[in-house]
Amino acid sequence: MIEARCHCGAISVRVPGLPSHLIDCNCSICRKNGALWALYAVAEIEVAAAPGAIAEYVWGKRTIRTVHCQVCSATTHWLPVIPDPDARGGVNLRHVDPALRAGIRVRRFDGADRWEYLD
């Protein structure tokens, strides 16, 4: 299991293992959050949080909810707005020890314009 925690530790996100690649998206929200996303099946993402720690932001086409900590403001993950255990969600692996993600391929994704990988 891999655990990503926000800066203050109020939100913990656990996933079964490391991904084959990370996604560096250039859309406005990902750029401003400085996220490196790893995708997992929603059913594989376990979230634990202190009471009142979770805040969600939904924007654009309103299909995903980006989750951040109410205490430290760190963006930890995103999930579909409409619950679907077969869907995928993203976990921000900037919140794991850099040594864990060392060597994992980072793919650049154009979420700002073309909605495609740039590599």
Short mmCIF file of C-alpha atoms in Angstrom, two decimals:
data_model
loop_
_atom_site.label_atom_id
_atom_site.label_comp_id
_atom_site.label_asym_id
_atom_site.label_seq_id
_atom_site.Cartn_x
_atom_site.Cartn_y
_atom_site.Cartn_z
CA MET A 1 0.00 0.00 0.00
CA ILE A 2 1.09 3.54 -0.78
CA GLU A 3 -0.11 6.39 1.41
CA ALA A 4 -0.32 10.03 0.35
CA ARG A 5 -0.95 12.54 3.14
CA CYS A 6 -1.67 16.24 2.99
CA HIS A 7 0.86 18.59 4.60
CA CYS A 8 -0.78 18.60 8.03
CA GLY A 9 -1.80 14.92 7.93
CA ALA A 10 -5.54 15.53 8.25
CA ILE A 11 -6.24 13.68 4.97
CA SER A 12 -4.71 10.33 4.08
CA VAL A 13 -5.21 8.60 0.73
CA ARG A 14 -4.15 4.98 0.33
CA VAL A 15 -3.77 3.07 -2.94
CA PRO A 16 -2.59 -0.48 -3.63
CA GLY A 17 0.71 0.35 -5.29
CA LEU A 18 2.68 2.61 -7.57
CA PRO A 19 1.31 3.46 -11.03
CA SER A 20 3.00 2.75 -14.36
CA HIS A 21 3.20 6.50 -14.98
CA LEU A 22 2.31 9.88 -13.49
CA ILE A 23 0.39 12.65 -15.21
CA ASP A 24 1.58 16.25 -15.30
CA CYS A 25 -1.48 18.09 -16.64
CA ASN A 26 -1.31 21.69 -17.85
CA CYS A 27 -4.95 22.63 -17.22
CA SER A 28 -5.48 25.64 -14.98
CA ILE A 29 -6.41 23.72 -11.80
CA CYS A 30 -3.65 21.09 -12.06
CA ARG A 31 -1.04 23.73 -12.88
CA LYS A 32 -2.02 25.86 -9.90
CA ASN A 33 -2.13 22.84 -7.58
CA GLY A 34 1.24 21.55 -8.79
CA ALA A 35 -0.18 18.05 -8.94
CA LEU A 36 1.40 14.86 -10.25
CA TRP A 37 -1.57 12.54 -10.75
CA ALA A 38 -1.66 8.77 -10.54
CA LEU A 39 -4.86 7.13 -11.77
CA TYR A 40 -6.59 4.28 -9.95
CA ALA A 41 -9.96 2.60 -9.99
CA VAL A 42 -12.22 4.47 -7.55
CA ALA A 43 -12.72 1.23 -5.63
CA GLU A 44 -8.93 1.09 -4.99
CA ILE A 45 -8.75 4.57 -3.42
CA GLU A 46 -9.16 4.66 0.38
CA VAL A 47 -9.60 8.07 1.96
CA ALA A 48 -9.41 8.77 5.69
CA ALA A 49 -9.81 12.26 7.07
CA ALA A 50 -10.17 14.13 10.32
CA PRO A 51 -13.67 15.51 10.89
CA GLY A 52 -14.23 18.61 8.77
CA ALA A 53 -10.89 18.29 6.97
CA ILE A 54 -12.23 17.60 3.47
CA ALA A 55 -13.17 20.41 1.11
CA GLU A 56 -14.20 19.83 -2.48
CA TYR A 57 -14.03 21.98 -5.57
CA VAL A 58 -16.14 21.25 -8.65
CA TRP A 59 -15.75 23.35 -11.78
CA GLY A 60 -15.80 23.27 -15.59
CA LYS A 61 -17.91 20.40 -16.92
CA ARG A 62 -18.66 19.42 -13.31
CA THR A 63 -17.63 15.78 -13.74
CA ILE A 64 -14.91 15.56 -11.07
CA ARG A 65 -14.54 16.90 -7.57
CA THR A 66 -11.05 17.96 -6.61
CA VAL A 67 -10.42 17.39 -2.91
CA HIS A 68 -8.18 19.50 -0.71
CA CYS A 69 -7.56 19.85 3.00
CA GLN A 70 -9.51 22.53 4.89
CA VAL A 71 -6.60 22.82 7.34
CA CYS A 72 -3.48 23.08 5.13
CA SER A 73 -5.11 23.54 1.68
CA ALA A 74 -3.10 20.74 0.03
CA THR A 75 -4.87 19.07 -2.92
CA THR A 76 -4.82 15.33 -2.30
CA HIS A 77 -7.04 13.65 -4.90
CA TRP A 78 -9.98 13.87 -7.26
CA LEU A 79 -13.00 11.62 -7.73
CA PRO A 80 -15.99 11.58 -10.08
CA VAL A 81 -18.94 13.75 -9.02
CA ILE A 82 -21.32 10.89 -9.78
CA PRO A 83 -20.20 7.88 -7.72
CA ASP A 84 -19.15 4.99 -9.95
CA PRO A 85 -16.98 2.16 -8.58
CA ASP A 86 -15.89 1.33 -12.16
CA ALA A 87 -14.61 4.86 -12.79
CA ARG A 88 -11.11 6.15 -12.17
CA GLY A 89 -9.89 8.77 -9.76
CA GLY A 90 -6.62 10.59 -9.35
CA VAL A 91 -4.25 10.72 -6.38
CA ASN A 92 -1.70 13.50 -6.12
CA LEU A 93 1.59 11.67 -5.64
CA ARG A 94 3.36 14.90 -4.75
CA HIS A 95 2.20 13.88 -1.27
CA VAL A 96 4.38 10.77 -1.05
CA ASP A 97 8.08 10.56 -0.36
CA PRO A 98 9.87 11.62 -3.58
CA ALA A 99 12.02 8.47 -3.37
CA LEU A 100 8.86 6.37 -3.86
CA ARG A 101 8.01 8.03 -7.16
CA ALA A 102 11.61 8.32 -8.41
CA GLY A 103 11.98 6.59 -11.74
CA ILE A 104 8.26 6.56 -12.55
CA ARG A 105 7.65 7.97 -16.01
CA VAL A 106 5.95 11.38 -16.00
CA ARG A 107 3.65 11.94 -18.96
CA ARG A 108 2.72 15.48 -19.95
CA PHE A 109 -0.99 15.88 -20.64
CA ASP A 110 -2.56 18.82 -22.47
CA GLY A 111 -5.70 19.31 -20.41
CA ALA A 112 -5.75 23.01 -21.31
CA ASP A 113 -6.39 22.68 -25.04
CA ARG A 114 -6.21 19.37 -26.92
CA TRP A 115 -7.04 16.84 -24.16
CA GLU A 116 -4.24 14.49 -25.23
CA TYR A 117 -0.81 13.35 -24.11
CA LEU A 118 2.07 15.42 -25.46
CA ASP A 119 4.61 12.59 -25.53
#
